[in-house]
mmCIF file of C-alpha atoms and ligand atoms in Angstrom:
data_model
loop_
_atom_site.group_PDB
_atom_site.id
_atom_site.type_symbol
_atom_site.label_atom_id
_atom_site.label_comp_id
_atom_site.label_asym_id
_atom_site.label_seq_id
_atom_site.Cartn_x
_atom_site.Cartn_y
_atom_site.Cartn_z
ATOM 1 C CA MET A 1 -67.737 -31.192 21.057
ATOM 2 C CA HIS A 2 -65.887 -27.981 22.500
ATOM 3 C CA PRO A 3 -66.269 -24.815 20.306
ATOM 4 C CA SER A 4 -62.708 -24.467 20.316
ATOM 5 C CA ASN A 5 -61.095 -27.293 18.897
ATOM 6 C CA PRO A 6 -57.190 -26.709 18.866
ATOM 7 C CA SER A 7 -56.509 -30.121 17.171
ATOM 8 C CA LEU A 8 -58.864 -29.044 14.413
ATOM 9 C CA ALA A 9 -57.744 -25.932 14.194
ATOM 10 C CA ALA A 10 -53.983 -27.435 14.105
ATOM 11 C CA ARG A 11 -54.863 -29.815 10.795
ATOM 12 C CA LEU A 12 -56.595 -26.917 9.298
ATOM 13 C CA ARG A 13 -53.696 -25.011 9.913
ATOM 14 C CA ALA A 14 -51.068 -27.089 8.566
ATOM 15 C CA ALA A 15 -53.906 -27.704 5.597
ATOM 16 C CA GLY A 16 -53.088 -23.662 4.698
ATOM 17 C CA CYS A 17 -56.311 -21.913 6.134
ATOM 18 C CA VAL A 18 -55.258 -18.557 7.349
ATOM 19 C CA TYR A 19 -58.507 -18.662 10.032
ATOM 20 C CA ALA A 20 -58.032 -21.953 11.261
ATOM 21 C CA GLU A 21 -59.309 -20.778 14.638
ATOM 22 C CA ASP A 22 -62.138 -19.318 13.010
ATOM 23 C CA GLU A 23 -62.866 -22.000 10.893
ATOM 24 C CA ALA A 24 -62.409 -24.603 13.590
ATOM 25 C CA ARG A 25 -65.183 -22.693 15.669
ATOM 26 C CA LEU A 26 -67.278 -22.564 12.729
ATOM 27 C CA LEU A 27 -67.083 -26.171 11.807
ATOM 28 C CA VAL A 28 -67.642 -27.580 15.197
ATOM 29 C CA GLU A 29 -70.679 -25.015 15.339
ATOM 30 C CA ASN A 30 -72.298 -26.504 11.910
ATOM 31 C CA ALA A 31 -71.858 -30.302 12.774
ATOM 32 C CA ARG A 32 -74.322 -32.061 13.680
ATOM 33 C CA ASP A 33 -72.961 -35.113 14.853
ATOM 34 C CA ALA A 34 -68.906 -36.129 15.137
ATOM 35 C CA ALA A 35 -69.184 -38.044 11.424
ATOM 36 C CA HIS A 36 -70.461 -35.207 10.614
ATOM 37 C CA LEU A 37 -67.761 -32.843 11.508
ATOM 38 C CA GLU A 38 -65.300 -35.255 10.253
ATOM 39 C CA ARG A 39 -66.682 -34.733 6.678
ATOM 40 C CA MET A 40 -66.512 -31.030 7.224
ATOM 41 C CA ALA A 41 -63.208 -31.106 8.455
ATOM 42 C CA ALA A 42 -61.850 -33.598 5.635
ATOM 43 C CA ASP A 43 -63.742 -31.090 2.717
ATOM 44 C CA ARG A 44 -61.926 -28.351 4.130
ATOM 45 C CA VAL A 45 -58.517 -29.973 4.456
ATOM 46 C CA SER A 46 -58.879 -31.223 0.899
ATOM 47 C CA GLY A 47 -59.181 -27.139 -0.120
ATOM 48 C CA THR A 48 -63.138 -27.162 -0.256
ATOM 49 C CA PRO A 49 -64.036 -23.509 0.504
ATOM 50 C CA ILE A 50 -65.648 -23.097 3.939
ATOM 51 C CA GLU A 51 -69.090 -21.776 2.337
ATOM 52 C CA TYR A 52 -69.581 -24.984 0.230
ATOM 53 C CA VAL A 53 -68.887 -26.865 3.442
ATOM 54 C CA LEU A 54 -70.974 -24.986 5.425
ATOM 55 C CA GLY A 55 -73.916 -24.607 2.879
ATOM 56 C CA TYR A 56 -74.002 -20.859 3.598
ATOM 57 C CA ALA A 57 -72.186 -17.313 3.265
ATOM 58 C CA LEU A 58 -72.368 -14.284 5.282
ATOM 59 C CA PHE A 59 -73.862 -11.570 4.024
ATOM 60 C CA ARG A 60 -75.234 -8.604 5.789
ATOM 61 C CA SER A 61 -74.422 -10.473 8.225
ATOM 62 C CA GLU A 62 -76.946 -12.913 7.692
ATOM 63 C CA ARG A 63 -76.972 -16.420 6.091
ATOM 64 C CA ILE A 64 -77.003 -16.853 2.601
ATOM 65 C CA VAL A 65 -77.327 -20.323 1.056
ATOM 66 C CA VAL A 66 -74.726 -21.571 -1.435
ATOM 67 C CA ALA A 67 -73.895 -25.241 -3.150
ATOM 68 C CA PRO A 68 -70.966 -26.002 -4.880
ATOM 69 C CA GLY A 69 -70.255 -24.172 -8.024
ATOM 70 C CA VAL A 70 -72.165 -21.304 -7.123
ATOM 71 C CA PHE A 71 -70.457 -18.026 -6.808
ATOM 72 C CA VAL A 72 -70.011 -17.360 -3.166
ATOM 73 C CA PRO A 73 -71.118 -13.836 -2.313
ATOM 74 C CA ARG A 74 -68.271 -11.808 -1.605
ATOM 75 C CA LEU A 75 -68.520 -9.137 1.098
ATOM 76 C CA ARG A 76 -67.721 -6.414 -1.701
ATOM 77 C CA THR A 77 -70.931 -6.920 -3.160
ATOM 78 C CA GLU A 78 -72.662 -5.584 0.122
ATOM 79 C CA ALA A 79 -71.881 -2.039 -1.673
ATOM 80 C CA LEU A 80 -74.503 -2.621 -4.103
ATOM 81 C CA VAL A 81 -77.072 -2.914 -1.173
ATOM 82 C CA ARG A 82 -75.583 0.011 0.293
ATOM 83 C CA ALA A 83 -76.091 2.005 -3.603
ATOM 84 C CA ALA A 84 -79.673 0.531 -3.848
ATOM 85 C CA LEU A 85 -81.285 1.526 -0.530
ATOM 86 C CA PRO A 86 -81.558 5.179 -0.400
ATOM 87 C CA ARG A 87 -83.316 4.812 -4.237
ATOM 88 C CA LEU A 88 -85.771 2.017 -3.263
ATOM 89 C CA THR A 89 -89.370 2.916 -1.361
ATOM 90 C CA PRO A 90 -92.138 0.189 -0.610
ATOM 91 C CA GLY A 91 -93.702 -0.849 -4.016
ATOM 92 C CA ASP A 92 -90.744 -0.450 -6.175
ATOM 93 C CA VAL A 93 -89.447 -3.310 -8.219
ATOM 94 C CA VAL A 94 -86.232 -4.115 -7.961
ATOM 95 C CA VAL A 95 -84.515 -6.543 -10.564
ATOM 96 C CA GLU A 96 -80.832 -8.568 -9.574
ATOM 97 C CA MET A 97 -79.588 -9.794 -12.727
ATOM 98 C CA CYS A 98 -76.604 -12.438 -12.881
ATOM 99 C CA CYS A 99 -78.082 -13.580 -9.361
ATOM 100 C CA GLY A 100 -76.091 -16.188 -8.433
ATOM 101 C CA SER A 101 -77.149 -17.066 -5.149
ATOM 102 C CA ALA A 102 -79.214 -13.934 -5.271
ATOM 103 C CA PRO A 103 -77.548 -12.195 -1.539
ATOM 104 C CA VAL A 104 -78.482 -8.349 -2.872
ATOM 105 C CA ALA A 105 -81.820 -9.299 -3.958
ATOM 106 C CA THR A 106 -82.482 -11.202 -0.331
ATOM 107 C CA ALA A 107 -80.901 -8.489 1.386
ATOM 108 C CA LEU A 108 -82.363 -6.077 -0.215
ATOM 109 C CA ALA A 109 -85.736 -7.696 0.441
ATOM 110 C CA ARG A 110 -84.931 -8.884 4.055
ATOM 111 C CA GLU A 111 -84.123 -4.956 4.517
ATOM 112 C CA ILE A 112 -87.319 -3.089 3.198
ATOM 113 C CA SER A 113 -90.468 -4.273 3.704
ATOM 114 C CA GLY A 114 -92.703 -3.898 0.665
ATOM 115 C CA VAL A 115 -90.251 -3.717 -2.225
ATOM 116 C CA ILE A 116 -91.186 -6.335 -5.056
ATOM 117 C CA VAL A 117 -88.072 -8.612 -5.669
ATOM 118 C CA HIS A 118 -87.091 -10.736 -8.339
ATOM 119 C CA ALA A 119 -83.866 -12.043 -9.584
ATOM 120 C CA ALA A 120 -82.058 -13.838 -12.448
ATOM 121 C CA ASP A 121 -79.487 -16.272 -13.927
ATOM 122 C CA VAL A 122 -78.500 -18.617 -16.605
ATOM 123 C CA ASP A 123 -76.870 -21.526 -14.070
ATOM 124 C CA PRO A 124 -79.360 -24.004 -12.821
ATOM 125 C CA VAL A 125 -77.448 -24.524 -9.675
ATOM 126 C CA ALA A 126 -77.367 -21.175 -8.799
ATOM 127 C CA ILE A 127 -81.398 -20.551 -9.593
ATOM 128 C CA ALA A 128 -81.895 -23.542 -7.226
ATOM 129 C CA VAL A 129 -79.596 -21.597 -4.335
ATOM 130 C CA ALA A 130 -81.525 -18.291 -5.250
ATOM 131 C CA ARG A 131 -84.962 -19.825 -5.248
ATOM 132 C CA THR A 132 -83.964 -21.335 -1.803
ATOM 133 C CA ASN A 133 -82.744 -17.621 -0.649
ATOM 134 C CA LEU A 134 -85.763 -15.792 -1.871
ATOM 135 C CA THR A 135 -88.373 -17.830 -0.635
ATOM 136 C CA GLY A 136 -91.095 -15.917 0.509
ATOM 137 C CA LEU A 137 -89.274 -12.840 -0.736
ATOM 138 C CA GLY A 138 -89.423 -12.756 -4.287
ATOM 139 C CA GLU A 139 -89.302 -14.065 -7.560
ATOM 140 C CA VAL A 140 -86.421 -16.067 -9.244
ATOM 141 C CA HIS A 141 -86.320 -16.476 -13.093
ATOM 142 C CA ALA A 142 -84.084 -18.498 -15.293
ATOM 143 C CA GLY A 143 -82.552 -17.633 -18.640
ATOM 144 C CA ASP A 144 -79.840 -15.755 -20.452
ATOM 145 C CA LEU A 145 -80.171 -12.487 -19.131
ATOM 146 C CA PHE A 146 -83.466 -10.287 -19.884
ATOM 147 C CA ASP A 147 -84.697 -13.543 -21.518
ATOM 148 C CA ALA A 148 -85.144 -14.770 -18.341
ATOM 149 C CA LEU A 149 -87.652 -12.020 -17.343
ATOM 150 C CA PRO A 150 -91.633 -12.149 -17.425
ATOM 151 C CA ARG A 151 -92.702 -9.810 -19.978
ATOM 152 C CA GLU A 152 -94.950 -7.772 -17.732
ATOM 153 C CA LEU A 153 -91.901 -6.424 -15.794
ATOM 154 C CA ARG A 154 -90.799 -4.533 -19.304
ATOM 155 C CA GLY A 155 -90.721 -0.740 -18.621
ATOM 156 C CA ARG A 156 -91.456 -1.535 -14.998
ATOM 157 C CA VAL A 157 -88.048 -2.090 -13.421
ATOM 158 C CA ASP A 158 -87.271 0.872 -10.643
ATOM 159 C CA LEU A 159 -83.300 -0.234 -9.827
ATOM 160 C CA LEU A 160 -82.059 -2.825 -11.531
ATOM 161 C CA VAL A 161 -78.609 -4.314 -9.584
ATOM 162 C CA ALA A 162 -75.851 -6.790 -10.945
ATOM 163 C CA ASN A 163 -72.795 -8.372 -10.105
ATOM 164 C CA ALA A 164 -72.197 -9.775 -13.665
ATOM 165 C CA PRO A 165 -68.843 -11.395 -14.178
ATOM 166 C CA TYR A 166 -66.339 -8.964 -14.781
ATOM 167 C CA VAL A 167 -62.809 -11.140 -14.963
ATOM 168 C CA PRO A 168 -60.966 -10.049 -17.529
ATOM 169 C CA SER A 169 -61.001 -13.856 -19.447
ATOM 170 C CA ALA A 170 -57.157 -13.727 -19.386
ATOM 171 C CA HIS A 171 -56.842 -12.669 -15.539
ATOM 172 C CA ILE A 172 -58.967 -15.609 -14.582
ATOM 173 C CA ALA A 173 -55.586 -17.915 -14.376
ATOM 174 C CA LEU A 174 -54.342 -15.454 -11.647
ATOM 175 C CA MET A 175 -57.468 -15.817 -9.291
ATOM 176 C CA PRO A 176 -56.860 -17.236 -5.815
ATOM 177 C CA ARG A 177 -56.844 -21.244 -6.787
ATOM 178 C CA GLU A 178 -60.482 -21.301 -4.452
ATOM 179 C CA ALA A 179 -62.527 -19.266 -6.900
ATOM 180 C CA ARG A 180 -60.418 -20.723 -10.582
ATOM 181 C CA GLU A 181 -61.338 -24.532 -8.818
ATOM 182 C CA HIS A 182 -64.565 -24.293 -7.494
ATOM 183 C CA GLU A 183 -66.870 -21.516 -9.421
ATOM 184 C CA HIS A 184 -68.414 -22.130 -12.634
ATOM 185 C CA GLU A 185 -65.912 -20.014 -15.323
ATOM 186 C CA THR A 186 -69.508 -18.604 -16.168
ATOM 187 C CA ALA A 187 -69.695 -16.830 -13.047
ATOM 188 C CA LEU A 188 -66.471 -15.135 -13.186
ATOM 189 C CA ASP A 189 -65.305 -14.824 -16.943
ATOM 190 C CA GLY A 190 -66.114 -11.145 -18.224
ATOM 191 C CA GLY A 191 -64.791 -11.486 -21.778
ATOM 192 C CA PRO A 192 -61.495 -10.078 -23.084
ATOM 193 C CA ASP A 193 -61.480 -6.646 -21.183
ATOM 194 C CA GLY A 194 -64.153 -7.354 -18.580
ATOM 195 C CA THR A 195 -67.008 -5.296 -19.408
ATOM 196 C CA ARG A 196 -68.606 -8.635 -21.876
ATOM 197 C CA LEU A 197 -71.590 -8.799 -19.910
ATOM 198 C CA GLN A 198 -71.498 -5.479 -17.781
ATOM 199 C CA ARG A 199 -72.357 -4.190 -21.512
ATOM 200 C CA ALA A 200 -75.523 -6.606 -21.951
ATOM 201 C CA VAL A 201 -76.430 -5.842 -19.044
ATOM 202 C CA ALA A 202 -76.171 -2.224 -19.691
ATOM 203 C CA GLU A 203 -77.628 -2.176 -23.305
ATOM 204 C CA GLY A 204 -80.746 -4.633 -22.397
ATOM 205 C CA ALA A 205 -81.562 -2.473 -19.105
ATOM 206 C CA SER A 206 -83.143 0.789 -20.680
ATOM 207 C CA GLY A 207 -86.138 -1.881 -22.328
ATOM 208 C CA TRP A 208 -86.953 -2.868 -18.906
ATOM 209 C CA LEU A 209 -86.347 0.297 -16.466
ATOM 210 C CA SER A 210 -89.375 2.278 -15.532
ATOM 211 C CA PRO A 211 -89.186 6.565 -16.388
ATOM 212 C CA GLY A 212 -86.030 7.349 -14.372
ATOM 213 C CA GLY A 213 -85.484 4.193 -13.313
ATOM 214 C CA ALA A 214 -81.865 3.237 -12.432
ATOM 215 C CA LEU A 215 -78.766 1.016 -12.808
ATOM 216 C CA LEU A 216 -76.133 -0.247 -10.271
ATOM 217 C CA LEU A 217 -73.142 -2.318 -11.739
ATOM 218 C CA GLU A 218 -70.258 -3.739 -9.231
ATOM 219 C CA THR A 219 -67.233 -2.939 -10.670
ATOM 220 C CA SER A 220 -63.152 -3.408 -9.611
ATOM 221 C CA ALA A 221 -61.535 0.031 -8.954
ATOM 222 C CA THR A 222 -58.972 -1.242 -12.343
ATOM 223 C CA LEU A 223 -61.862 -1.240 -14.567
ATOM 224 C CA ALA A 224 -64.314 1.201 -13.528
ATOM 225 C CA ASP A 225 -63.411 3.873 -15.824
ATOM 226 C CA ARG A 226 -64.347 1.267 -18.685
ATOM 227 C CA THR A 227 -67.453 0.062 -16.792
ATOM 228 C CA GLU A 228 -68.894 3.685 -16.733
ATOM 229 C CA ALA A 229 -68.292 4.465 -20.213
ATOM 230 C CA VAL A 230 -69.852 0.892 -21.079
ATOM 231 C CA VAL A 231 -73.197 2.354 -18.824
ATOM 232 C CA VAL A 232 -72.713 5.911 -20.945
ATOM 233 C CA ASP A 233 -72.566 4.115 -23.997
ATOM 234 C CA ALA A 234 -76.313 2.555 -23.068
ATOM 235 C CA GLY A 235 -77.718 5.958 -22.485
ATOM 236 C CA PHE A 236 -77.365 6.142 -18.967
ATOM 237 C CA ARG A 237 -75.862 9.543 -16.959
ATOM 238 C CA ALA A 238 -73.420 7.515 -14.978
ATOM 239 C CA HIS A 239 -70.440 7.973 -12.285
ATOM 240 C CA ALA A 240 -68.594 5.676 -10.335
ATOM 241 C CA ARG A 241 -68.316 5.663 -6.540
ATOM 242 C CA ALA A 242 -66.054 3.772 -4.356
ATOM 243 C CA PHE A 243 -67.272 2.449 -1.085
ATOM 244 C CA ARG A 244 -63.527 2.457 0.100
ATOM 245 C CA ASP A 245 -64.294 0.356 3.419
ATOM 246 C CA LEU A 246 -65.096 -2.734 1.278
ATOM 247 C CA ASP A 247 -63.101 -2.147 -1.165
ATOM 248 C CA ALA A 248 -65.450 -1.789 -3.679
ATOM 249 C CA VAL A 249 -66.824 0.483 -6.694
ATOM 250 C CA VAL A 250 -70.471 0.693 -7.901
ATOM 251 C CA VAL A 251 -71.295 2.628 -11.533
ATOM 252 C CA GLU A 252 -74.825 3.971 -10.442
ATOM 253 C CA GLY A 253 -76.341 5.034 -14.091
ATOM 254 C CA VAL A 254 -79.863 6.876 -14.440
ATOM 255 C CA LEU A 255 -81.280 6.608 -17.897
ATOM 256 C CA ARG A 256 -80.964 9.914 -19.801
ATOM 257 C CA ARG A 257 -84.519 11.431 -20.791
ATOM 258 C CA THR A 258 -84.885 11.087 -24.685
ATOM 259 C CA SER A 259 -87.152 13.352 -25.379
HETATM 260 C C1 LIG B 1 -69.950 -12.539 -10.022
HETATM 261 S S1 LIG B 1 -71.509 -13.814 -9.869
HETATM 262 C C2 LIG B 1 -72.608 -12.995 -9.155
HETATM 263 C C3 LIG B 1 -73.554 -13.588 -8.615
HETATM 264 C C4 LIG B 1 -73.872 -12.798 -7.395
HETATM 265 N N1 LIG B 1 -74.944 -11.395 -7.942
HETATM 266 C C5 LIG B 1 -73.061 -12.490 -6.390
HETATM 267 O O1 LIG B 1 -72.468 -11.362 -5.994
HETATM 268 O O2 LIG B 1 -73.070 -13.499 -5.545
HETATM 269 C C6 LIG B 1 -72.405 -13.484 -12.003
HETATM 270 C C7 LIG B 1 -73.281 -14.703 -11.955
HETATM 271 O O3 LIG B 1 -73.913 -14.265 -13.054
HETATM 272 C C8 LIG B 1 -74.568 -15.035 -13.742
HETATM 273 N N2 LIG B 1 -73.891 -15.302 -15.335
HETATM 274 C C9 LIG B 1 -73.188 -15.614 -16.161
HETATM 275 N N3 LIG B 1 -73.657 -15.251 -17.742
HETATM 276 C C10 LIG B 1 -75.171 -14.891 -17.312
HETATM 277 C C11 LIG B 1 -76.165 -14.770 -18.838
HETATM 278 N N4 LIG B 1 -75.692 -14.705 -19.775
HETATM 279 N N5 LIG B 1 -77.733 -14.744 -18.026
HETATM 280 C C12 LIG B 1 -77.508 -14.586 -16.841
HETATM 281 N N6 LIG B 1 -76.671 -14.636 -15.853
HETATM 282 C C13 LIG B 1 -75.174 -15.350 -15.953
HETATM 283 C C14 LIG B 1 -73.449 -16.702 -13.240
HETATM 284 O O4 LIG B 1 -74.239 -18.026 -13.553
HETATM 285 C C15 LIG B 1 -73.370 -16.088 -11.855
HETATM 286 O O5 LIG B 1 -73.942 -16.336 -11.348
#
């Protein structure tokens, strides 16, 4: 099979794939044999997102394993990694809450040696995939938000990062078809104004953070002021930081001293 496969690219283009040549090359590179290539091509033509067809997404230029239904890591979420890196030193404890496939936790574990990495999610499929990505790098816990975390982490988390669902419920219908039809609604739905999960994460975080610990929440430019207010209400000094090249906003919060 030649890596540039014009007839496959034409087939993908006819099915509406915008990056048909790139995708044709990826399918050819990842196919075990001709039958596998045909199965992958048929799946992609029928509208399955390319990441589910390939079984991985690229994040920080490295592979993150994904599976159907699990939120596909977005490029913009690399902003959480960029915001986290300067805050972490070896021995620090970092938690990715609402981890999905755990792209942020995996990138941090890969990029900083000696950080202690935990991740948590409520979706069993996401948890299985996160465990694959974090094999030998960190622990993955199952459960509703902070219920998932082992008690011994209370007061010991130096950095809590989350790309919690933040799409306002009424906006889910306006999302691209690939997200609406292929990603679980629990991975997208942020409640009536988008901040329901962000608020729960921010309010829960204070009991788990170490003194001086920090919280990083991904949000959108539209929601940034509301997310910042949610984090301030939860007892943090907070500011929204834009990463314009990634079209991303991260709200950074540091616990206010109580005494
Ligand atoms: C937007 S996705 C982000 C996944 C991953 N952090 C990423 O950026 O690719 C949100 C994730 O939150 C999880 N989630 C939703 N509600 C949750 C809850 N109550 N407790 C834990 N995780 C939850 C979903 O299962 C989903 O994996």
